[in-house]
Amino acid sequence: MHAFVTGGAGFIGSSLVDRLLADGHSVVAFDNFSTGQRAFLDGASAHASFTLVEGDTLDLPALTAAMAGCDVVFHLAANADVRFGTEHPRRDLEQNTIATFNVLEAMRATGIRRIAFSSTGSVYGEAHVFPTPEDAPFPVQTSLYGASKLAGEGLIAAYASGFGFEGCVFRFVSILGERYTHGHVFDFYKSLRADPTRLRVLGNGKQRKSYLYIGDCLDAMLLAMRRTRNAVEIYNLGTDEYCEVNDSIGWICGRLGIDPVREYTGGERGWIGDNPFIFLDTAKIRGLGWRPKLTIEQGIVRTLEYLQAHPEILEARA
Amino acid sequence: MHAFVTGGAGFIGSSLVDRLLADGHSVVAFDNFSTGQRAFLDGASAHASFTLVEGDTLDLPALTAAMAGCDVVFHLAANADVRFGTEHPRRDLEQNTIATFNVLEAMRATGIRRIAFSSTGSVYGEAHVFPTPEDAPFPVQTSLYGASKLAGEGLIAAYASGFGFEGCVFRFVSILGERYTHGHVFDFYKSLRADPTRLRVLGNGKQRKSYLYIGDCLDAMLLAMRRTRNAVEIYNLGTDEYCEVNDSIGWICGRLGIDPVREYTGGERGWIGDNPFIFLDTAKIRGLGWRPKLTIEQGIVRTLEYLQAHPEILEARA
């Protein structure tokens, strides 16, 4: 296939680019490098079938021009900072909702109908059913991030109905692994590297979260895209387990051989819109034959090892 | 209260303005007159406590300036043309999603936290549960209109979580009654007035739909807003019944004393994204003590009588 990957220089995007190239596909990566990193595309750049286009998803003409000639779009570009929505509400609207609209309009203009979209388990708000299935009770949004991703999902489904688009919407738990550039493992390791004697923890540390390793995430996305035709299907992507933030701290500190004092900010939520329990039902994607290869603990350790080997990643973000 | 009504010159908006003024409240109506009608505000304009501001919800500074000093917002301005979404997808995004974002930002800038929002039963897509409750299984969107309203709902809920907003999201069935300016009764009557011998019907006429009379709609909205504090509540608004499009044609033709040949375009959907069955569970709003006073048939006849008495309404739209 001729794949177009928005956010192609990001954590998930660049990993997907490498996988697609390795599988023999041609790839156009589109990124504005607001959070993407050029080094992540060093390997891809050696491929003859790889093209990098520096551009912004809010620039519809540039997006449309870059997309011409492709036959499938992986729309991964997003503001993925779920925690800081209330500090700049417009960012989620523009970079997630309007950007997704632009991607769909660019596809319509260039005759592309197949799309994969990185949504989030945050669209379930504070779910009442665990593990949470794709057809859980109609949720109430609790974060601007979740709301903006839900808006993107709705647009994609409406384009499927109205214009015959097809593909997959993936509701991710937190993804981690190589090239991971934000999230709790990143924050904890960066803090512990500066001061291994103490660790500030948002909330009470008892938040129950799910994580999925990037390699398992890509396996699931590519399998689902191969299997989905003539419709838009929604898939939860996660592991069959969850852990407490405290578990993760234990694994990280164990690996680092340290025992910091844990200073909890308190409360069952780490921030406004934080979800104290995320655990998705993945029976649907498992029904296609997919299984994650790594446990949450293995994924967290793998992420930590990557960060230890790439301290420049920690410096790249303020 | 000091109410701010977006779309205040529209069908529902102007009816709400009159009701609020009659109840002794002060009202600022905000409308760009793209579909609103000045004549609908003739009565309101006689009140000292009424202000009309001509402006567009996409103009955030103007919206914010007009809103200052109010304490509750009824956000009714919208592109309400559910049928033609695929002809101009940007219209739903701008006039529904982005406009709602602007309303919320204007509220934040002016310190207003209470909002009522006109959403739609279309957010349920093609529901599988009837009557459809507010917590029906997580739906898949089928129209750009529904997707844009769902995006607005998500924004409001996220602002409630993030900024302490409160109020109500109302998922309407089709509303009809005096000042009704679009929809099937409008289209049928306009067609039959031009040629009473034949009637073109989109779909097979067996689509099952729900309708609610404007007076009952306003009763429900104002009751729910009085009762809702410290949260955003979602309410379905509709009657306890539904009818077939063919039933409605029968009531209209009976009232007009004609028997046109019905020419069906065929299929169970009248247009892309049309929903062949809309029937909402209204137990939640009924739990507050609300009951509709008019049946669907009475509402349709009342609408027809209004259109017969106001032929200028039929001329006002192409």
XYZ file of C-alpha atoms in Angstrom:
636
model
C 0.000 0.000 0.000
C 0.884 3.651 -0.341
C 0.444 4.835 3.219
C 0.134 8.396 4.456
C 1.022 8.765 8.131
C 0.130 11.991 9.937
C 2.267 12.531 12.997
C 4.802 10.348 11.198
C 7.708 11.652 13.272
C 6.003 10.955 16.585
C 6.301 8.018 18.939
C 3.619 5.809 17.426
C 3.790 7.375 13.958
C 7.492 6.815 13.379
C 7.253 3.257 14.730
C 4.446 2.610 12.259
C 6.467 4.164 9.424
C 9.347 1.780 10.127
C 7.018 -1.206 10.272
C 5.254 -0.292 7.031
C 8.571 0.194 5.221
C 9.864 -3.114 6.565
C 6.698 -4.771 5.252
C 7.445 -3.417 1.768
C 4.961 -0.562 1.615
C 5.676 2.976 0.470
C 5.138 5.674 3.059
C 4.645 9.426 3.171
C 5.177 10.789 6.691
C 3.563 14.156 7.433
C 4.588 16.000 10.567
C 4.928 19.575 11.795
C 7.658 18.564 14.280
C 5.866 20.285 17.138
C 6.527 17.145 19.179
C 7.817 14.728 16.533
C 11.539 14.137 16.360
C 13.674 14.051 13.222
C 15.929 11.368 14.685
C 12.978 8.964 14.791
C 12.959 9.025 10.985
C 16.684 8.430 10.492
C 16.113 4.804 9.580
C 13.115 5.493 7.381
C 14.983 8.187 5.465
C 17.340 5.548 4.085
C 14.441 3.874 2.240
C 13.750 4.823 -1.378
C 10.038 4.331 -0.774
C 9.911 6.865 2.056
C 8.988 10.524 1.743
C 8.909 13.077 4.520
C 6.658 16.118 4.165
C 6.974 18.786 6.808
C 3.572 20.384 7.245
C 0.681 21.044 9.551
C -2.665 19.232 9.534
C -4.337 22.630 9.967
C -2.996 23.621 6.524
C -5.556 21.858 4.330
C -3.998 22.687 0.932
C -0.580 21.413 2.042
C -2.152 18.316 3.579
C -4.109 17.604 0.412
C -1.090 18.077 -1.832
C 1.034 15.752 0.307
C -1.654 13.057 0.383
C -2.119 12.766 -3.387
C -1.222 9.319 -4.693
C -1.600 7.484 -1.397
C -4.301 4.867 -0.833
C -4.602 4.659 2.946
C -4.216 7.214 5.730
C -3.006 6.500 9.254
C -4.076 9.607 11.143
C -1.907 9.716 14.261
C -1.100 13.433 14.504
C -2.700 14.867 17.618
C -2.280 16.893 20.705
C -1.723 13.927 22.999
C -1.254 15.914 26.195
C -4.378 14.797 28.011
C -3.395 16.482 31.265
C -3.221 20.112 30.226
C -6.469 20.554 28.316
C -7.878 23.186 30.624
C -4.783 25.357 30.167
C -5.396 25.731 26.421
C -8.778 24.337 25.355
C -8.328 25.499 21.769
C -5.388 23.161 21.260
C -7.517 19.994 21.490
C -10.185 21.518 19.251
C -7.706 22.535 16.584
C -5.127 19.771 16.650
C -7.543 16.898 17.210
C -11.046 17.800 15.982
C -10.367 20.292 13.189
C -7.203 18.459 12.113
C -9.223 15.248 11.738
C -11.811 17.127 9.676
C -8.980 18.377 7.444
C -7.587 14.880 7.034
C -11.024 13.641 5.956
C -11.480 16.545 3.540
C -8.016 15.972 2.068
C -8.911 12.296 1.608
C -12.154 13.236 -0.104
C -10.292 15.622 -2.413
C -7.701 12.991 -3.333
C -10.073 10.028 -3.565
C -8.668 8.118 -0.581
C -11.240 6.214 1.454
C -9.319 4.067 3.906
C -8.338 5.509 7.272
C -6.937 4.325 10.582
C -7.436 6.711 13.494
C -5.762 6.827 16.888
C -8.557 7.506 19.340
C -8.362 6.877 23.048
C -9.948 5.005 25.915
C -10.485 8.481 27.375
C -13.646 8.737 25.253
C -15.303 6.455 27.825
C -14.981 9.242 30.427
C -15.397 7.592 33.798
C -16.752 4.247 32.656
C -19.107 2.205 34.806
C -18.463 -1.152 33.106
C -15.090 -2.952 33.402
C -13.483 -4.139 31.302
C -15.099 -1.460 29.129
C -16.387 -2.744 25.760
C -16.685 -0.657 22.591
C -20.473 -0.519 23.040
C -20.365 0.546 26.694
C -23.171 2.841 27.876
C -23.061 6.221 26.068
C -20.378 8.027 28.067
C -20.123 11.553 29.427
C -16.852 13.231 28.519
C -14.543 14.286 31.341
C -11.602 15.802 29.439
C -11.154 18.147 26.514
C -8.772 15.577 25.056
C -11.372 12.806 25.172
C -14.046 15.139 23.815
C -11.845 16.173 20.906
C -11.029 12.553 20.040
C -14.704 11.581 20.276
C -15.456 14.412 17.867
C -12.855 12.947 15.503
C -14.433 9.490 15.784
C -17.842 10.952 15.005
C -16.520 12.726 11.926
C -14.914 9.536 10.617
C -18.107 7.515 11.154
C -20.170 10.230 9.432
C -17.769 10.265 6.470
C -18.084 6.487 6.290
C -21.863 6.834 6.159
C -21.896 9.830 3.838
C -18.935 9.210 1.560
C -18.236 5.475 1.757
C -15.067 5.801 3.821
C -13.813 2.671 5.549
C -11.185 1.760 8.100
C -10.639 1.533 11.813
C -10.939 3.712 14.874
C -8.589 2.498 17.615
C -9.309 3.389 21.217
C -5.884 3.106 22.782
C -4.935 2.709 26.372
C -1.608 4.464 27.028
C 0.991 3.149 24.603
C 4.614 2.780 25.670
C 7.886 1.351 24.449
C 10.782 2.583 22.303
C 10.539 6.290 21.290
C 8.083 6.961 24.094
C 8.332 10.691 24.747
C 5.659 11.545 27.306
C 3.615 9.932 30.038
C 4.150 8.615 33.498
C 7.251 6.464 32.887
C 8.878 9.428 31.163
C 7.938 11.832 33.967
C 8.937 9.459 36.761
C 12.267 8.482 35.229
C 13.161 12.086 34.446
C 12.375 13.091 38.029
C 14.220 10.135 39.567
C 17.231 10.769 37.387
C 17.434 14.285 38.812
C 16.711 13.189 42.385
C 16.493 9.457 43.182
C 15.588 10.059 46.826
C 12.036 11.319 46.298
C 9.192 11.040 43.816
C 6.167 13.312 43.519
C 3.090 11.301 42.512
C -0.070 12.989 41.159
C -3.096 11.686 43.067
C -2.965 8.852 45.589
C -1.049 6.439 43.346
C -3.974 4.014 43.373
C -5.238 5.029 39.933
C -5.656 1.813 37.946
C -4.360 2.140 34.395
C -3.738 -0.003 31.368
C -0.732 0.174 29.062
C 0.110 -1.487 25.771
C 3.509 -2.014 24.189
C 4.057 -0.212 20.873
C 4.921 -3.392 18.981
C 1.687 -5.048 20.105
C -0.213 -1.874 19.224
C 1.152 -1.876 15.663
C 0.385 -5.594 15.243
C -3.219 -4.934 16.211
C -3.631 -1.872 13.985
C -2.240 -3.551 10.887
C -4.232 -6.737 11.445
C -7.479 -4.826 11.916
C -6.853 -2.704 8.832
C -6.255 -5.838 6.752
C -9.539 -7.321 7.942
C -11.848 -4.284 7.785
C -13.666 -3.566 4.528
C -16.725 -1.504 3.586
C -17.238 -0.015 7.030
C -15.620 1.752 9.921
C -14.927 -0.572 12.818
C -14.047 0.550 16.328
C -11.505 -1.460 18.306
C -10.296 -1.114 21.862
C -6.555 -1.743 22.047
C -5.108 -2.726 25.398
C -3.898 -5.613 27.478
C -6.038 -7.998 29.479
C -4.773 -6.467 32.698
C -4.277 -3.208 34.519
C -1.921 -1.996 37.200
C -1.869 0.654 39.874
C 0.386 3.650 39.415
C 2.078 2.375 42.579
C 2.824 -0.960 40.855
C 4.501 0.882 38.033
C 6.561 2.956 40.451
C 7.663 -0.278 42.112
C 8.779 -1.815 38.801
C 10.612 1.354 37.780
C 12.363 1.765 41.125
C 13.188 -1.934 41.265
C 14.845 -1.739 37.882
C 16.731 1.407 38.943
C 17.686 -0.115 42.317
C 16.359 2.867 44.274
C 13.721 3.427 46.935
C 12.574 7.059 46.840
C 10.176 8.627 49.316
C 6.828 8.848 47.523
C 5.110 12.183 47.929
C 1.467 11.917 46.894
C -0.512 15.004 45.910
C -3.589 13.074 47.072
C -7.060 12.388 45.737
C -8.132 9.595 43.435
C -7.448 11.686 40.317
C -4.022 12.975 39.299
C -5.443 15.974 37.454
C -8.724 17.431 36.198
C -10.250 14.864 33.897
C -7.867 12.117 35.041
C -9.572 8.774 35.003
C -9.018 6.716 38.167
C -9.669 3.420 36.343
C -8.985 2.519 32.727
C -9.427 -1.092 31.674
C -10.708 -1.854 28.186
C -12.423 -4.986 26.936
C -10.330 -6.180 23.996
C -12.439 -9.191 23.009
C -13.186 -7.639 19.603
C -9.576 -7.250 18.451
C -8.706 -10.605 20.054
C -11.470 -12.084 17.938
C -9.285 -11.341 14.915
C -6.541 -13.509 16.402
C -4.405 -10.770 17.965
C -2.691 -11.246 21.300
C -0.304 -8.828 23.019
C 3.178 -10.314 23.429
C 4.276 -8.155 26.374
C 2.674 -7.709 29.783
C 2.266 -4.240 31.263
C 5.292 -4.823 33.484
C 7.404 -5.923 30.508
C 6.266 -2.908 28.522
C 7.143 -0.524 31.330
C 10.570 -2.077 31.815
C 11.212 -1.976 28.064
C 10.271 1.702 28.069
C 12.559 2.446 30.976
C 15.440 0.648 29.260
C 14.865 2.746 26.162
C 14.890 5.983 28.162
C 18.062 4.889 29.965
C 19.749 4.250 26.629
C 18.488 7.539 25.127
C 18.911 10.291 27.685
C 18.670 12.838 24.856
C 14.918 12.053 24.757
C 14.593 13.360 28.279
C 16.362 16.567 27.354
C 14.289 17.148 24.220
C 11.211 18.123 26.214
C 11.112 20.820 28.837
C -32.358 35.394 35.212
C -30.387 37.284 32.577
C -30.578 34.884 29.683
C -28.454 34.856 26.547
C -30.115 32.994 23.662
C -28.030 32.098 20.615
C -30.171 31.543 17.557
C -32.657 33.811 19.308
C -34.465 34.673 16.078
C -34.964 31.055 15.077
C -37.937 28.749 15.525
C -37.077 27.386 18.952
C -34.932 30.365 19.997
C -37.554 33.047 19.436
C -40.199 30.917 21.121
C -37.899 30.588 24.122
C -37.222 34.339 24.112
C -40.951 35.062 24.300
C -41.429 32.538 27.101
C -38.518 33.910 29.137
C -39.755 37.487 28.756
C -43.276 36.429 29.741
C -41.804 34.789 32.839
C -40.181 38.080 33.833
C -36.581 37.389 32.819
C -34.326 39.685 30.840
C -33.094 38.325 27.537
C -30.328 39.017 25.044
C -31.028 37.328 21.709
C -27.997 36.724 19.488
C -28.571 35.760 15.865
C -26.871 36.179 12.495
C -30.231 35.958 10.671
C -28.905 33.291 8.312
C -32.132 31.389 8.974
C -33.651 33.370 11.859
C -36.466 35.780 11.048
C -36.829 39.328 12.346
C -40.595 39.017 12.459
C -40.263 36.297 15.112
C -38.870 38.952 17.467
C -41.575 41.574 16.866
C -43.265 40.778 20.156
C -40.027 40.527 22.114
C -38.814 43.867 20.799
C -41.643 45.596 22.644
C -40.167 44.480 25.994
C -37.816 46.822 27.861
C -35.887 43.818 29.143
C -35.129 42.512 25.667
C -31.982 43.171 23.645
C -31.229 41.962 20.163
C -27.609 41.605 19.078
C -26.984 40.749 15.449
C -23.835 38.679 15.272
C -22.293 35.355 14.395
C -21.263 32.643 16.839
C -18.059 32.227 14.812
C -17.084 35.792 15.819
C -15.762 35.113 19.314
C -15.049 38.735 20.315
C -18.559 39.849 19.298
C -20.093 36.851 21.033
C -18.152 37.536 24.213
C -19.049 41.229 24.225
C -22.741 40.473 23.737
C -22.771 37.860 26.509
C -21.314 40.076 29.231
C -23.716 40.577 32.130
C -25.848 37.492 31.463
C -25.977 34.562 33.874
C -27.242 31.697 31.760
C -26.800 30.754 28.100
C -29.320 28.903 25.956
C -27.234 27.788 22.996
C -29.691 27.081 20.197
C -27.867 28.545 17.176
C -26.971 25.747 14.783
C -27.006 24.462 11.297
C -30.140 22.382 11.729
C -30.271 21.028 8.174
C -29.584 17.398 8.914
C -30.275 16.283 5.357
C -27.619 18.165 3.436
C -24.500 17.486 5.496
C -22.648 15.736 2.706
C -23.098 18.730 0.396
C -21.132 21.034 2.703
C -19.426 19.128 5.541
C -17.693 22.243 6.821
C -21.009 23.855 7.738
C -21.757 21.378 10.532
C -18.197 21.612 11.825
C -18.227 25.394 11.917
C -21.780 26.244 12.880
C -22.260 23.424 15.362
C -18.921 22.237 16.755
C -16.737 25.342 16.539
C -19.660 27.642 17.374
C -20.299 25.640 20.547
C -16.622 25.904 21.452
C -16.882 29.680 20.977
C -19.976 29.867 23.174
C -18.123 27.996 25.927
C -15.058 30.208 25.588
C -17.216 33.353 25.697
C -18.879 32.011 28.844
C -15.504 31.336 30.415
C -14.346 34.854 29.549
C -17.474 36.420 31.024
C -17.772 34.165 34.071
C -21.020 32.466 33.027
C -21.287 28.812 33.974
C -24.854 27.735 33.241
C -25.738 26.467 29.768
C -28.626 24.760 28.019
C -27.742 23.101 24.711
C -29.972 21.888 21.911
C -28.535 18.548 20.885
C -30.387 15.901 18.930
C -31.587 12.339 18.985
C -29.463 11.977 15.852
C -26.446 11.440 18.125
C -27.758 7.897 18.672
C -27.051 7.129 15.012
C -29.061 4.018 14.172
C -29.955 2.948 17.687
C -30.495 -0.698 18.592
C -32.539 -0.078 21.746
C -36.070 1.418 21.615
C -37.185 3.602 23.192
C -33.571 4.812 23.282
C -32.369 5.935 26.724
C -29.683 8.540 27.376
C -27.238 5.767 28.345
C -27.900 3.626 25.285
C -24.934 1.632 23.930
C -22.147 3.935 22.686
C -23.446 4.841 19.235
C -21.769 5.108 15.851
C -22.516 8.387 14.097
C -24.356 8.254 10.775
C -24.629 11.949 9.878
C -22.346 14.953 9.940
C -25.098 16.794 11.792
C -25.247 14.198 14.559
C -21.450 14.040 14.735
C -21.203 17.822 15.074
C -23.810 17.900 17.835
C -22.114 15.036 19.652
C -18.885 17.034 19.476
C -20.738 19.951 21.060
C -22.077 17.714 23.824
C -18.575 16.433 24.518
C -17.200 19.954 24.758
C -19.892 20.979 27.217
C -19.307 17.932 29.406
C -15.547 18.543 29.334
C -16.072 22.196 30.322
C -18.272 21.012 33.162
C -15.485 18.707 34.334
C -12.681 21.169 33.738
C -14.246 24.524 34.551
C -17.235 23.759 36.761
C -19.853 24.509 34.120
C -23.366 23.227 34.765
C -26.603 22.931 32.853
C -28.435 20.644 30.486
C -27.885 18.962 27.158
C -31.203 18.253 25.453
C -31.414 15.540 22.825
C -34.445 16.629 20.827
C -36.598 14.650 18.507
C -37.893 16.891 15.701
C -39.619 19.901 17.205
C -42.653 21.426 15.512
C -45.341 24.024 16.117
C -45.681 27.771 15.573
C -42.718 29.396 13.734
C -41.645 26.030 12.374
C -39.575 26.835 9.307
C -38.146 23.565 8.039
C -38.791 19.849 8.169
C -41.232 17.386 6.702
C -44.501 19.242 7.481
C -43.021 22.373 5.931
C -41.798 20.520 2.845
C -45.022 18.546 2.365
C -47.325 21.512 2.827
C -45.267 23.690 0.511
C -45.342 20.980 -2.163
C -49.056 20.262 -1.744
C -49.880 23.949 -1.880
C -48.177 24.120 -5.275
C -49.672 20.825 -6.501
C -52.284 19.068 -4.353
C -52.565 16.102 -6.732
C -49.194 14.499 -5.996
C -46.624 14.266 -3.241
C -43.014 13.143 -3.544
C -41.933 11.237 -0.428
C -38.261 10.574 0.373
C -37.783 6.885 1.172
C -40.632 4.399 1.487
C -42.702 6.501 3.888
C -42.368 3.857 6.594
C -39.647 5.701 8.506
C -40.803 5.880 12.116
C -40.179 9.293 13.661
C -40.941 11.182 16.834
C -42.003 14.809 17.088
C -42.495 17.166 19.993
C -44.555 20.339 20.158
C -42.567 23.529 20.798
C -44.563 24.485 23.898
C -43.893 21.088 25.471
C -40.231 21.369 24.495
C -39.887 24.739 26.253
C -41.670 23.441 29.366
C -39.191 20.591 29.577
C -36.118 22.757 28.998
C -37.046 25.340 31.623
C -38.027 22.704 34.182
C -34.772 20.805 33.704
C -32.701 23.979 33.954
C -34.430 24.885 37.233
C -33.639 21.466 38.672
C -30.055 20.948 37.470
C -27.222 22.205 39.671
C -23.509 21.457 39.919
C -23.403 19.167 36.910
C -24.315 18.737 33.289
C -27.332 16.507 32.833
C -28.422 14.975 29.548
C -32.127 14.691 28.799
C -33.961 13.128 25.904
C -36.927 15.279 24.883
C -39.717 13.634 22.942
C -43.155 12.132 23.218
C -44.009 8.629 24.359
C -44.975 7.675 20.840
C -43.797 7.691 17.245
C -45.523 7.739 13.880
C -44.750 6.688 10.364
C -44.110 9.379 7.781
C -47.191 7.914 6.071
C -49.281 8.628 9.186
C -48.173 12.226 9.099
C -49.029 12.512 5.411
C -52.488 11.137 6.217
C -53.069 13.735 8.955
C -51.836 16.575 6.747
C -53.896 15.522 3.738
C -56.948 14.886 5.923
C -56.716 18.379 7.325
C -56.265 19.818 3.803
C -59.082 17.656 2.401
C -56.932 16.281 -0.418
C -55.743 12.863 -1.549
C -52.560 13.224 -3.592
C -50.798 10.384 -5.365
C -47.804 9.498 -3.201
C -44.603 9.055 -5.152
C -41.993 7.296 -3.035
C -38.302 7.590 -3.841
C -37.942 4.187 -2.137
C -35.640 2.621 0.416
C -35.944 2.707 4.161
C -33.923 5.943 4.422
C -34.989 9.269 2.967
C -31.421 10.497 2.542
C -27.845 9.632 3.469
C -27.716 9.482 7.237
C -31.508 9.443 7.595
C -32.563 7.363 10.540
C -35.398 4.927 9.778
C -36.506 4.796 13.443
C -36.286 7.508 16.087
C -37.997 6.891 19.413
C -36.409 8.246 22.578
C -36.903 7.071 26.133
C -38.040 10.155 28.065
C -38.268 8.563 31.513
C -35.555 10.880 32.847
C -37.290 14.175 32.023
C -40.631 12.664 33.036
C -39.039 11.867 36.362
C -38.924 15.630 36.971
C -42.711 15.778 36.572
C -42.867 16.897 32.937
C -45.518 15.578 30.552
C -46.109 16.652 26.946
C -49.538 18.226 26.483
C -49.880 17.528 22.778
C -49.736 14.239 20.880
C -47.674 13.968 17.688
C -50.858 14.250 15.612
C -51.953 17.373 17.507
C -48.510 18.903 17.070
C -48.487 18.212 13.336
C -51.975 19.677 12.883
C -51.006 22.735 14.961
C -47.963 23.196 12.732
C -50.011 22.891 9.583
C -52.501 25.457 10.875
C -49.649 27.839 11.585
C -48.228 27.417 8.078
C -51.689 27.931 6.555
C -52.051 31.182 8.512
C -48.520 32.344 7.643
C -47.878 31.653 3.956
C -45.035 34.195 4.070
C -43.039 31.566 5.999
C -43.203 29.287 3.000
C -41.924 32.022 0.726
C -39.072 33.012 3.013
C -37.060 29.905 2.202
C -36.081 28.775 -1.265
